[in-house]
Short mmCIF file of C-alpha atoms in Angstrom, two decimals:
data_model
loop_
_atom_site.label_atom_id
_atom_site.label_comp_id
_atom_site.label_asym_id
_atom_site.label_seq_id
_atom_site.Cartn_x
_atom_site.Cartn_y
_atom_site.Cartn_z
CA ASP A 194 85.31 130.75 96.07
CA ALA A 195 86.91 129.53 99.32
CA GLY A 196 89.53 126.97 98.77
CA ILE A 197 93.13 126.28 97.89
CA THR A 198 94.38 126.92 94.35
CA GLN A 199 97.61 126.12 92.55
CA SER A 200 99.18 127.69 89.59
CA PRO A 201 100.13 126.82 86.93
CA ARG A 202 98.30 123.56 86.56
CA TYR A 203 100.83 122.45 83.98
CA LYS A 204 104.46 123.69 83.37
CA ILE A 205 107.21 122.62 81.03
CA THR A 206 110.63 124.20 81.75
CA GLU A 207 114.06 123.64 80.78
CA THR A 208 116.98 122.39 82.87
CA GLY A 209 118.71 125.13 84.74
CA ARG A 210 115.81 127.56 84.76
CA GLN A 211 114.11 128.98 87.95
CA VAL A 212 110.52 128.27 88.18
CA THR A 213 108.00 129.14 90.87
CA LEU A 214 105.02 127.20 91.84
CA MET A 215 102.22 129.21 93.37
CA CYS A 216 99.83 128.25 96.12
CA HIS A 217 96.90 130.27 97.63
CA GLN A 218 94.48 129.28 100.29
CA THR A 219 91.38 131.49 101.23
CA TRP A 220 90.85 130.00 104.69
CA SER A 221 93.64 131.61 106.63
CA HIS A 222 94.80 128.08 107.74
CA SER A 223 98.10 128.24 109.81
CA TYR A 224 99.70 125.18 108.24
CA MET A 225 100.72 124.85 104.85
CA PHE A 226 102.56 122.09 102.90
CA TRP A 227 104.31 121.19 99.73
CA TYR A 228 104.49 117.63 98.43
CA ARG A 229 105.75 115.96 95.41
CA GLN A 230 104.28 112.75 94.01
CA ASP A 231 106.27 110.29 91.92
CA LEU A 232 105.34 106.71 90.85
CA GLY A 233 106.62 104.42 93.69
CA HIS A 234 107.32 106.95 96.12
CA GLY A 235 103.85 108.33 97.11
CA LEU A 236 103.79 111.88 98.54
CA ARG A 237 106.96 113.19 99.89
CA LEU A 238 106.95 116.28 101.85
CA ILE A 239 109.29 119.02 100.62
CA TYR A 240 108.64 122.00 102.99
CA TYR A 241 106.01 122.92 105.38
CA SER A 242 105.08 126.03 107.40
CA ALA A 243 103.26 126.61 110.67
CA ALA A 244 102.61 130.43 110.09
CA ALA A 245 103.79 133.33 108.06
CA ASP A 246 107.71 133.54 108.35
CA ILE A 247 107.96 130.13 109.62
CA THR A 248 109.04 127.22 107.51
CA ASP A 249 110.64 123.93 107.96
CA LYS A 250 112.33 121.33 105.71
CA GLY A 251 110.58 118.08 104.99
CA GLU A 252 111.85 114.86 103.66
CA VAL A 253 113.24 116.14 100.21
CA PRO A 254 114.07 119.91 100.40
CA ASP A 255 117.18 119.99 98.17
CA GLY A 256 116.90 122.18 95.21
CA TYR A 257 113.80 124.00 96.45
CA VAL A 258 113.03 127.28 98.27
CA VAL A 259 109.90 128.48 99.97
CA SER A 260 108.75 131.64 101.36
CA ARG A 261 105.51 132.62 103.46
CA SER A 262 105.38 136.31 103.84
CA LYS A 263 101.55 136.20 103.98
CA THR A 264 99.51 133.43 105.69
CA GLU A 265 97.48 132.72 102.48
CA ASN A 266 100.37 132.30 100.18
CA PHE A 267 103.10 129.50 100.09
CA PRO A 268 105.20 129.68 96.83
CA LEU A 269 107.60 126.93 95.99
CA THR A 270 110.64 127.79 93.95
CA LEU A 271 112.98 125.48 92.10
CA GLU A 272 116.28 127.40 92.02
CA SER A 273 117.68 125.56 89.06
CA ALA A 274 115.42 123.01 87.66
CA THR A 275 116.78 119.44 86.95
CA ARG A 276 115.14 116.46 85.21
CA SER A 277 114.71 114.75 88.52
CA GLN A 278 112.35 117.43 89.74
CA THR A 279 109.88 116.41 87.03
CA SER A 280 106.85 115.43 89.08
CA VAL A 281 103.33 116.33 90.39
CA TYR A 282 103.53 118.89 93.06
CA PHE A 283 100.61 119.34 95.67
CA CYS A 284 100.03 122.19 98.07
CA ALA A 285 98.10 121.60 101.11
CA SER A 286 96.70 123.58 104.06
CA ARG A 287 95.46 122.31 107.44
CA GLN A 288 93.89 124.11 110.51
CA ASN A 289 92.99 121.30 112.90
CA THR A 290 92.83 117.82 111.52
CA GLU A 291 91.69 117.70 107.89
CA ALA A 292 94.20 118.75 105.19
CA PHE A 293 92.97 120.23 102.00
CA PHE A 294 94.81 119.92 98.83
CA GLY A 295 95.14 121.92 95.70
CA GLN A 296 94.61 120.29 92.45
CA GLY A 297 98.30 119.91 91.81
CA THR A 298 101.00 121.16 89.34
CA ARG A 299 102.39 118.79 86.72
CA LEU A 300 105.88 120.02 86.13
CA THR A 301 108.05 118.65 83.44
CA VAL A 302 111.64 119.58 83.19
CA VAL A 303 113.38 118.97 79.82
CA ARG B 246 112.89 102.90 107.65
CA LYS B 247 110.00 104.92 106.35
CA GLU B 248 107.74 106.61 108.86
CA VAL B 249 104.60 105.21 107.27
CA GLU B 250 104.52 102.10 105.20
CA GLN B 251 101.62 100.49 103.38
CA ASP B 252 101.06 97.29 101.34
CA PRO B 253 101.00 98.80 97.81
CA GLY B 254 98.69 96.10 96.45
CA PRO B 255 97.10 96.21 94.03
CA PHE B 256 94.02 94.60 95.52
CA ASN B 257 91.82 93.54 92.57
CA VAL B 258 88.37 92.40 93.88
CA PRO B 259 85.03 91.77 92.43
CA GLU B 260 82.06 93.98 93.23
CA GLY B 261 80.51 93.08 96.50
CA ALA B 262 83.63 91.78 98.03
CA THR B 263 85.23 92.82 101.08
CA VAL B 264 88.95 94.11 101.15
CA ALA B 265 91.09 95.05 103.92
CA PHE B 266 94.58 96.41 104.20
CA ASN B 267 96.98 97.83 106.74
CA CYS B 268 99.34 100.65 107.42
CA THR B 269 102.32 100.62 109.97
CA TYR B 270 103.84 103.57 111.34
CA SER B 271 107.20 103.83 113.00
CA ASN B 272 106.94 106.87 115.44
CA SER B 273 105.22 105.87 118.81
CA ALA B 274 104.47 109.52 119.41
CA SER B 275 102.13 109.54 116.37
CA GLN B 276 98.85 111.15 117.52
CA SER B 277 96.34 111.47 114.86
CA PHE B 278 95.62 108.92 111.98
CA PHE B 279 93.68 109.35 108.83
CA TRP B 280 92.68 107.56 105.43
CA TYR B 281 92.90 109.69 102.37
CA ARG B 282 91.61 108.66 99.05
CA GLN B 283 93.25 109.67 95.78
CA ASP B 284 91.76 109.12 92.24
CA CYS B 285 93.83 109.04 89.15
CA ARG B 286 96.66 111.31 90.25
CA LYS B 287 94.11 113.84 91.25
CA GLU B 288 94.46 115.59 94.75
CA PRO B 289 94.06 113.53 97.89
CA LYS B 290 90.84 113.81 99.81
CA LEU B 291 90.16 112.90 103.29
CA LEU B 292 88.06 109.61 103.63
CA MET B 293 87.94 109.27 107.25
CA SER B 294 89.80 109.89 110.55
CA VAL B 295 90.82 106.83 112.61
CA TYR B 296 89.85 106.82 116.30
CA SER B 297 91.29 104.60 118.96
CA SER B 298 88.13 102.68 119.47
CA GLY B 299 87.75 102.14 115.92
CA ASN B 300 85.13 103.88 113.68
CA GLU B 301 82.79 103.24 110.73
CA ASP B 302 81.53 105.35 107.88
CA GLY B 303 79.01 103.49 105.98
CA ARG B 304 80.75 100.60 104.32
CA PHE B 305 84.18 101.68 105.43
CA THR B 306 85.69 100.65 108.87
CA ALA B 307 88.98 101.85 110.29
CA GLN B 308 90.82 100.46 113.15
CA LEU B 309 93.83 101.59 115.34
CA ASN B 310 96.20 99.23 117.11
CA ARG B 311 98.56 101.45 119.14
CA ALA B 312 100.35 98.50 120.66
CA SER B 313 101.42 97.15 117.19
CA GLN B 314 101.50 100.60 115.52
CA TYR B 315 99.29 100.00 112.65
CA ILE B 316 95.92 101.21 111.36
CA SER B 317 93.61 99.20 109.01
CA LEU B 318 90.95 100.03 106.47
CA LEU B 319 88.20 97.72 105.70
CA ILE B 320 85.78 98.12 102.62
CA ARG B 321 82.51 96.10 102.74
CA ASP B 322 80.42 95.35 99.65
CA SER B 323 82.96 97.02 97.37
CA LYS B 324 81.57 99.15 94.51
CA LEU B 325 83.17 100.13 91.31
CA SER B 326 83.41 103.67 92.69
CA ASP B 327 85.66 102.33 95.44
CA SER B 328 88.61 101.97 92.80
CA ALA B 329 91.17 104.30 93.93
CA THR B 330 94.47 104.70 95.92
CA TYR B 331 94.01 104.77 99.57
CA LEU B 332 96.66 106.71 101.52
CA CYS B 333 97.45 106.27 105.19
CA VAL B 334 98.26 109.65 106.96
CA VAL B 335 99.97 110.10 110.38
CA ILE B 336 100.41 113.31 112.50
CA SER B 337 102.91 113.01 115.15
CA PHE B 338 102.38 114.61 118.67
CA ASN B 339 105.43 116.72 118.62
CA ASP B 340 105.09 117.97 114.96
CA TYR B 341 102.48 119.11 112.73
CA LYS B 342 103.40 117.73 109.31
CA LEU B 343 101.24 115.06 107.67
CA SER B 344 103.33 111.95 106.85
CA PHE B 345 101.83 109.91 104.16
CA GLY B 346 102.39 106.21 103.23
CA ALA B 347 102.88 105.43 99.51
CA GLY B 348 99.43 104.29 99.10
CA THR B 349 97.40 100.92 98.57
CA THR B 350 95.63 100.60 95.21
CA VAL B 351 92.29 98.98 95.08
CA THR B 352 90.57 98.26 91.80
CA VAL B 353 87.03 96.77 92.01
CA ARG B 354 86.01 94.85 88.81
CA ALA B 355 82.44 94.18 87.67
#
């Protein structure tokens, strides 16, 4: 089915481990985004991308790495997970105006 | 100062009531404006775009005031199903990222 999917939906990891959150969209939208959502902060932009091999830092990029070798994929990597990175992570894609979101990944760092 | 600010609420209203709330944005180069709806930490979904002349979609009315740099959302004849968090979203003319407000929580009670 067409859409945007995130995996895993739930993840528990230990402090210091590397973890990668996957995001895949089937529309070939140019723009893709990663947000994290925490109580009291709303959605905060981590990284975004205009096309394959073009990425930009958002509001809270520290501790995260992204890549976009293919238009349809935009993985987010936590290089060395910290408890402060416990959050709900949303991936989104956009072509014109409306943005479509994945169902989110609930990440807990213990 | 945050790029997009919203009154967090919560707005607790009875069924049938009218509820309205605003969102202010700081970047005068902001070009496109939207209201998204988010239920229970699920993924945000587009509710409606906001046009310069104002626009309606059923019981929902959105207004844009460029001079004062705010947008508004009004919900008439509130339904229980309108209970959600409403997110204000802004796209700047010179950028392609979506900037989110922290959200306004609306609870409609029977």
